[in-house]
Amino acid sequence: RGAGWRAAGAGDGARRGPPQALAMDSRPLFQTLHALAEDNATFFRDSPTETGQRFVAAFTTIQEHARSLEPLLSHFATVYHIFDLDEYTPANGYRSLAQTVRCCLAHIVHKSRYVAANRSSIFFRGKHNCAELEAYCTALTQLRGLVYLAQRLLTHNRPGCLFHHEEGGLSEEFLREYTSMHKGCFYGRCMGFQYAPSIRPFLQTIAISLISFGENYKRHDSGLGVAAGSLFTSGKFAIDPELRGTEFERITQNLDVHFWKTFWNLTEMELLASLASMTSSQVRVSRALLVPPESFELPLAADPNLSVTITPPVAHSGPGAVQMRLISYELREGQDSEELASLVRPEGTLALELHWKTKPLPRSPCLVVHIHGGGFVAQTSKSHEPYLKAWAQELDAPILSIDYSLAPEAPFPRALEECFYAYCWALKNCHLLGSTAERVCLAGDSAGGNLCFTVSMRAAAFGIKMPDGIMAAYPVTLMQALASPSRLLTLLDPLLPLSVLCKCLSAYAGLDPDQIEDSTLEKLSPMNMVKRDTSLFFRDLRLSASSFLSSLLENTSKVDGAGGADESIRKSISEAALKSKPSPNSRESRKSQTCHNLSCTGETSPLDQRSPSSPSWHRKSSFFLNEGKQDDTSSSREDTTSNKGRGLTFPDGFEPLRSDQPAPRLHVELSPIFKNPFMSPLLAPDAMLKGLPPVHIVACALDPVLDDSVMFARRLRALGQPVTLRVVQDLPHGFLSLSQLSRETRQASALCTELIHDILRSQEEAPQPPPTPAGSLRKHRKLERTWNAAPTAAQDNSTQTGLEGQGGAPGGSTGPTGSAIKAAPGAPAGGSSAAGQPSGASPPSDPAITTSQDTSTSGGTVGRGVGA
């Protein structure tokens, strides 16, 4: 269907031929669409039925959008190569947006062909097919609006720059316009249309689970009550896509970061974690560690006879222990020591660590230090353990995953301090981890990728041993509220909506107003969940039974059913929910509204009151907003309406569909903390970036943070730093956590494993392989891998890659504070004495990088075929 057409398009040029093939001609697609739409519209124009007229309206609207989109996509195809890393890495937000539009058109073509072939059959389901077509027509309407916004960015941005570099002005207008657009159409029948077909059922399951969880979250707070209620309410969202889309949009815009933290942490539950552990690869060692906050000495990389003091993390909450997890496929020397056993912390999950007696293997020369993702606010190494176990088996090296403290309780820089302390502790105590740490790789995904970069920059500032390389999967490198074409995709991304992304970043910056706890708000910890679950569950059963009996008695006492069955029969759930006019009281009484802007200045939307029949409503609603923050509903809607008139003007009289949910006011006046180079590595000074080791980035073509990876790679390339950028197709943000779901995610995860393997490969074991022809396949542990030939010519980096006003600490502020350099009393033990790179010096290019990877003067590659 759409994926098959897309495989022959812009996402496949590196596999099929030279980069020029990426500038493909979209005219055949539009010609086919116009012919099918005209034929179907002519057929149904004579139909007297309502369904027939709906078909005519849908096909007419599709033709109108197609006529406007065709010249825009043709124009994009002529300029978006300017924003690529190089000619062999065709990836940026403009390409991704054009690919998404073509995918939507391909789905419409497929549905139009089906209608044309079966419209005369007595078995043709007219209403169902019309609803499907209308859903994609609505999605195409919103995509057209995104293309216009991208065109505006293309006009105002500097050549080669993907982010709008000026705060205020266009960026503020842009975000206001963007957040008011309707989003529910992308979460109903069109859920995940842009991704691989094998991913879409999982995304639908996630959406239904999230909506059901949100429906009962406010009512039960947490625990078994939520699970029981969600189980009974999930059915209506499974059978009614329109209602699912509406509820998904409401939840993503209104609920605060605590809700997302609780929902994402469902994978930490004992039952789910045990099931994931049993279905993943089995390892000999999987132990949770608790390292006490003690200072220690590390030798300097430039002079091992000198040492620097590493102090424990102290930000916000004072010195505290750091949690980690050691994973090893084989039992190695040191991992069975009493010293390591004293650091093991008990766990409640049913860990499948193999304990049979065996002779430990020698220490591995390699060590992987992993930092997990989760938006800085959720998840631990337990959530990422399934693919980490597979990595441990494939790499045959110990993996130390860091469980850093999460926001909003522990905002920046607590996570950075803990990750840096854990990295230094691993170098100092590598003999306990079953490694000599001769080769060290930092690996992380999403937020963990950001921390990998900042930990390396801090290691360079301290002058200690640097990692031999960084593997970052879909990292976030710019924490500012700057618009970019790839971030437009947050409008339709079910895993990373814009409001959720903003709440997570604000929580990490310590600017989230919801982190100020109300005195009536009980902290949602696992222990509190367990204590309240049983009582809440039986209380709900008792109240439900009482309500049922009361309703039964009232209905039997009514005469002629007056006022009792006005809407007892409905054609569908969504018909009553979507077609009826939403009154202010009825809509706002269902859910409280919580919206705040990127600067987290406390801008909120109205919080209406529930009916008097809910006695404890005010106590529960304080979880979302305090009573003092309530606003008037009508004034909020008037502001939203007036903002539309003051927003950007679309050409040809076009106007995208607007959301009926109060839009958060996303201002661009942000705290200077977002410009800190240890928070936004993209804004770091050149001197700090030159100290980074070789960087290998794996990005997703349809990821809203794709532009973060592209611009960061371009900055490193301009500085002469070794960097590669691999782009996988048709997969969402966070594919590593989905690595066991489909062939595409397994191949993408194997690509990350291959990059880590190249970093860990020593010089003696890394002979330069011959160039691999483009499109050829290479076996790696029973998984196929696609590589591309390396470029032979240097790329012209004439375009400016930095951002104006690259803020952050001055050069003198990047050094360590409070650290003392001392003369080492003796040679350091273990792997701590391995030679590193001096602070601020450009590291030499890694000889383990194959010809399909990049050096300081050659182009990168694209991991094509993965997920296509």
PDB file of N, CA and C in Angstrom, residues 499-542:
ATOM      1  N   SER A 499       2.860  18.639  22.789  1.00  0.00           N
ATOM      2  CA  SER A 499       2.604  19.022  24.178  1.00  0.00           C
ATOM      3  C   SER A 499       3.353  18.126  25.145  1.00  0.00           C
ATOM      4  N   VAL A 500       3.442  16.841  24.828  1.00  0.00           N
ATOM      5  CA  VAL A 500       4.171  15.920  25.703  1.00  0.00           C
ATOM      6  C   VAL A 500       5.660  16.231  25.671  1.00  0.00           C
ATOM      7  N   LEU A 501       6.190  16.486  24.475  1.00  0.00           N
ATOM      8  CA  LEU A 501       7.605  16.832  24.350  1.00  0.00           C
ATOM      9  C   LEU A 501       7.931  18.086  25.149  1.00  0.00           C
ATOM     10  N   CYS A 502       7.073  19.089  25.067  1.00  0.00           N
ATOM     11  CA  CYS A 502       7.326  20.335  25.785  1.00  0.00           C
ATOM     12  C   CYS A 502       7.263  20.137  27.291  1.00  0.00           C
ATOM     13  N   LYS A 503       6.313  19.328  27.753  1.00  0.00           N
ATOM     14  CA  LYS A 503       6.196  19.100  29.197  1.00  0.00           C
ATOM     15  C   LYS A 503       7.413  18.359  29.740  1.00  0.00           C
ATOM     16  N   CYS A 504       7.917  17.407  28.973  1.00  0.00           N
ATOM     17  CA  CYS A 504       9.089  16.659  29.427  1.00  0.00           C
ATOM     18  C   CYS A 504      10.321  17.562  29.486  1.00  0.00           C
ATOM     19  N   LEU A 505      10.513  18.382  28.453  1.00  0.00           N
ATOM     20  CA  LEU A 505      11.677  19.266  28.436  1.00  0.00           C
ATOM     21  C   LEU A 505      11.591  20.314  29.537  1.00  0.00           C
ATOM     22  N   SER A 506      10.390  20.827  29.782  1.00  0.00           N
ATOM     23  CA  SER A 506      10.226  21.815  30.844  1.00  0.00           C
ATOM     24  C   SER A 506      10.458  21.186  32.217  1.00  0.00           C
ATOM     25  N   ALA A 507      10.017  19.948  32.386  1.00  0.00           N
ATOM     26  CA  ALA A 507      10.248  19.270  33.660  1.00  0.00           C
ATOM     27  C   ALA A 507      11.733  19.045  33.891  1.00  0.00           C
ATOM     28  N   TYR A 508      12.468  18.675  32.846  1.00  0.00           N
ATOM     29  CA  TYR A 508      13.904  18.459  32.984  1.00  0.00           C
ATOM     30  C   TYR A 508      14.635  19.763  33.297  1.00  0.00           C
ATOM     31  N   ALA A 509      14.135  20.873  32.762  1.00  0.00           N
ATOM     32  CA  ALA A 509      14.750  22.177  33.032  1.00  0.00           C
ATOM     33  C   ALA A 509      14.381  22.719  34.398  1.00  0.00           C
ATOM     34  N   GLY A 510      13.484  22.042  35.103  1.00  0.00           N
ATOM     35  CA  GLY A 510      13.071  22.523  36.410  1.00  0.00           C
ATOM     36  C   GLY A 510      12.096  23.657  36.362  1.00  0.00           C
ATOM     37  N   LEU A 511      11.392  23.814  35.236  1.00  0.00           N
ATOM     38  CA  LEU A 511      10.454  24.922  35.066  1.00  0.00           C
ATOM     39  C   LEU A 511       9.012  24.458  35.045  1.00  0.00           C
ATOM     40  N   ASP A 512       8.767  23.211  35.367  1.00  0.00           N
ATOM     41  CA  ASP A 512       7.418  22.669  35.313  1.00  0.00           C
ATOM     42  C   ASP A 512       6.651  23.122  36.541  1.00  0.00           C
ATOM     43  N   PRO A 513       5.561  23.873  36.379  1.00  0.00           N
ATOM     44  CA  PRO A 513       4.815  24.327  37.562  1.00  0.00           C
ATOM     45  C   PRO A 513       4.163  23.200  38.322  1.00  0.00           C
ATOM     46  N   ASP A 514       3.948  22.045  37.657  1.00  0.00           N
ATOM     47  CA  ASP A 514       3.272  20.947  38.339  1.00  0.00           C
ATOM     48  C   ASP A 514       4.159  20.263  39.354  1.00  0.00           C
ATOM     49  N   GLN A 515       5.462  20.545  39.319  1.00  0.00           N
ATOM     50  CA  GLN A 515       6.328  19.885  40.280  1.00  0.00           C
ATOM     51  C   GLN A 515       6.193  20.485  41.663  1.00  0.00           C
ATOM     52  N   ILE A 516       5.542  21.667  41.783  1.00  0.00           N
ATOM     53  CA  ILE A 516       5.275  22.245  43.087  1.00  0.00           C
ATOM     54  C   ILE A 516       4.082  21.516  43.664  1.00  0.00           C
ATOM     55  N   GLU A 517       4.311  20.658  44.592  1.00  0.00           N
ATOM     56  CA  GLU A 517       3.289  19.767  45.093  1.00  0.00           C
ATOM     57  C   GLU A 517       2.318  20.513  45.996  1.00  0.00           C
ATOM     58  N   ASP A 518       1.053  20.234  45.815  1.00  0.00           N
ATOM     59  CA  ASP A 518       0.022  20.759  46.678  1.00  0.00           C
ATOM     60  C   ASP A 518      -0.008  19.945  47.968  1.00  0.00           C
ATOM     61  N   SER A 519      -0.405  20.601  49.045  1.00  0.00           N
ATOM     62  CA  SER A 519      -0.409  19.896  50.320  1.00  0.00           C
ATOM     63  C   SER A 519      -1.399  18.761  50.350  1.00  0.00           C
ATOM     64  N   THR A 520      -2.444  18.832  49.498  1.00  0.00           N
ATOM     65  CA  THR A 520      -3.438  17.766  49.456  1.00  0.00           C
ATOM     66  C   THR A 520      -3.094  16.681  48.458  1.00  0.00           C
ATOM     67  N   LEU A 521      -1.979  16.830  47.743  1.00  0.00           N
ATOM     68  CA  LEU A 521      -1.606  15.863  46.708  1.00  0.00           C
ATOM     69  C   LEU A 521      -0.717  14.788  47.300  1.00  0.00           C
ATOM     70  N   GLU A 522      -1.145  13.567  47.203  1.00  0.00           N
ATOM     71  CA  GLU A 522      -0.360  12.451  47.692  1.00  0.00           C
ATOM     72  C   GLU A 522       0.599  12.006  46.611  1.00  0.00           C
ATOM     73  N   LYS A 523       1.825  11.857  46.962  1.00  0.00           N
ATOM     74  CA  LYS A 523       2.840  11.495  45.982  1.00  0.00           C
ATOM     75  C   LYS A 523       2.595  10.090  45.464  1.00  0.00           C
ATOM     76  N   LEU A 524       2.659   9.943  44.144  1.00  0.00           N
ATOM     77  CA  LEU A 524       2.380   8.657  43.515  1.00  0.00           C
ATOM     78  C   LEU A 524       3.655   7.837  43.453  1.00  0.00           C
ATOM     79  N   SER A 525       3.904   7.086  44.466  1.00  0.00           N
ATOM     80  CA  SER A 525       5.035   6.176  44.480  1.00  0.00           C
ATOM     81  C   SER A 525       4.514   4.749  44.413  1.00  0.00           C
ATOM     82  N   PRO A 526       5.335   3.790  44.020  1.00  0.00           N
ATOM     83  CA  PRO A 526       4.874   2.402  43.972  1.00  0.00           C
ATOM     84  C   PRO A 526       4.323   1.913  45.305  1.00  0.00           C
ATOM     85  N   MET A 527       4.910   2.352  46.430  1.00  0.00           N
ATOM     86  CA  MET A 527       4.406   1.905  47.723  1.00  0.00           C
ATOM     87  C   MET A 527       3.023   2.455  47.985  1.00  0.00           C
ATOM     88  N   ASN A 528       2.804   3.734  47.614  1.00  0.00           N
ATOM     89  CA  ASN A 528       1.469   4.305  47.790  1.00  0.00           C
ATOM     90  C   ASN A 528       0.451   3.579  46.925  1.00  0.00           C
ATOM     91  N   MET A 529       0.870   3.183  45.714  1.00  0.00           N
ATOM     92  CA  MET A 529      -0.044   2.438  44.849  1.00  0.00           C
ATOM     93  C   MET A 529      -0.493   1.144  45.514  1.00  0.00           C
ATOM     94  N   VAL A 530       0.467   0.407  46.034  1.00  0.00           N
ATOM     95  CA  VAL A 530       0.143  -0.880  46.645  1.00  0.00           C
ATOM     96  C   VAL A 530      -0.762  -0.699  47.851  1.00  0.00           C
ATOM     97  N   LYS A 531      -0.509   0.338  48.649  1.00  0.00           N
ATOM     98  CA  LYS A 531      -1.287   0.543  49.864  1.00  0.00           C
ATOM     99  C   LYS A 531      -2.727   0.894  49.569  1.00  0.00           C
ATOM    100  N   ARG A 532      -2.939   1.653  48.466  1.00  0.00           N
ATOM    101  CA  ARG A 532      -4.287   2.137  48.199  1.00  0.00           C
ATOM    102  C   ARG A 532      -5.068   1.292  47.224  1.00  0.00           C
ATOM    103  N   ASP A 533      -4.381   0.420  46.488  1.00  0.00           N
ATOM    104  CA  ASP A 533      -5.042  -0.317  45.412  1.00  0.00           C
ATOM    105  C   ASP A 533      -6.251  -1.098  45.893  1.00  0.00           C
ATOM    106  N   THR A 534      -6.060  -1.922  46.898  1.00  0.00           N
ATOM    107  CA  THR A 534      -7.125  -2.814  47.329  1.00  0.00           C
ATOM    108  C   THR A 534      -8.326  -2.045  47.837  1.00  0.00           C
ATOM    109  N   SER A 535      -8.102  -1.047  48.699  1.00  0.00           N
ATOM    110  CA  SER A 535      -9.218  -0.282  49.250  1.00  0.00           C
ATOM    111  C   SER A 535      -9.963   0.477  48.161  1.00  0.00           C
ATOM    112  N   LEU A 536      -9.218   1.066  47.218  1.00  0.00           N
ATOM    113  CA  LEU A 536      -9.871   1.791  46.129  1.00  0.00           C
ATOM    114  C   LEU A 536     -10.697   0.865  45.250  1.00  0.00           C
ATOM    115  N   PHE A 537     -10.162  -0.316  44.982  1.00  0.00           N
ATOM    116  CA  PHE A 537     -10.856  -1.243  44.105  1.00  0.00           C
ATOM    117  C   PHE A 537     -12.190  -1.684  44.712  1.00  0.00           C
ATOM    118  N   PHE A 538     -12.178  -2.077  45.986  1.00  0.00           N
ATOM    119  CA  PHE A 538     -13.419  -2.519  46.621  1.00  0.00           C
ATOM    120  C   PHE A 538     -14.364  -1.350  46.871  1.00  0.00           C
ATOM    121  N   ARG A 539     -13.816  -0.169  47.101  1.00  0.00           N
ATOM    122  CA  ARG A 539     -14.681   0.994  47.242  1.00  0.00           C
ATOM    123  C   ARG A 539     -15.429   1.276  45.938  1.00  0.00           C
ATOM    124  N   ASP A 540     -14.699   1.155  44.818  1.00  0.00           N
ATOM    125  CA  ASP A 540     -15.336   1.392  43.522  1.00  0.00           C
ATOM    126  C   ASP A 540     -16.411   0.351  43.232  1.00  0.00           C
ATOM    127  N   LEU A 541     -16.140  -0.896  43.597  1.00  0.00           N
ATOM    128  CA  LEU A 541     -17.156  -1.928  43.406  1.00  0.00           C
ATOM    129  C   LEU A 541     -18.405  -1.630  44.223  1.00  0.00           C
ATOM    130  N   ARG A 542     -18.195  -1.188  45.457  1.00  0.00           N
ATOM    131  CA  ARG A 542     -19.348  -0.896  46.308  1.00  0.00           C
ATOM    132  C   ARG A 542     -20.140   0.292  45.776  1.00  0.00           C
TER     133      ARG A 542
END
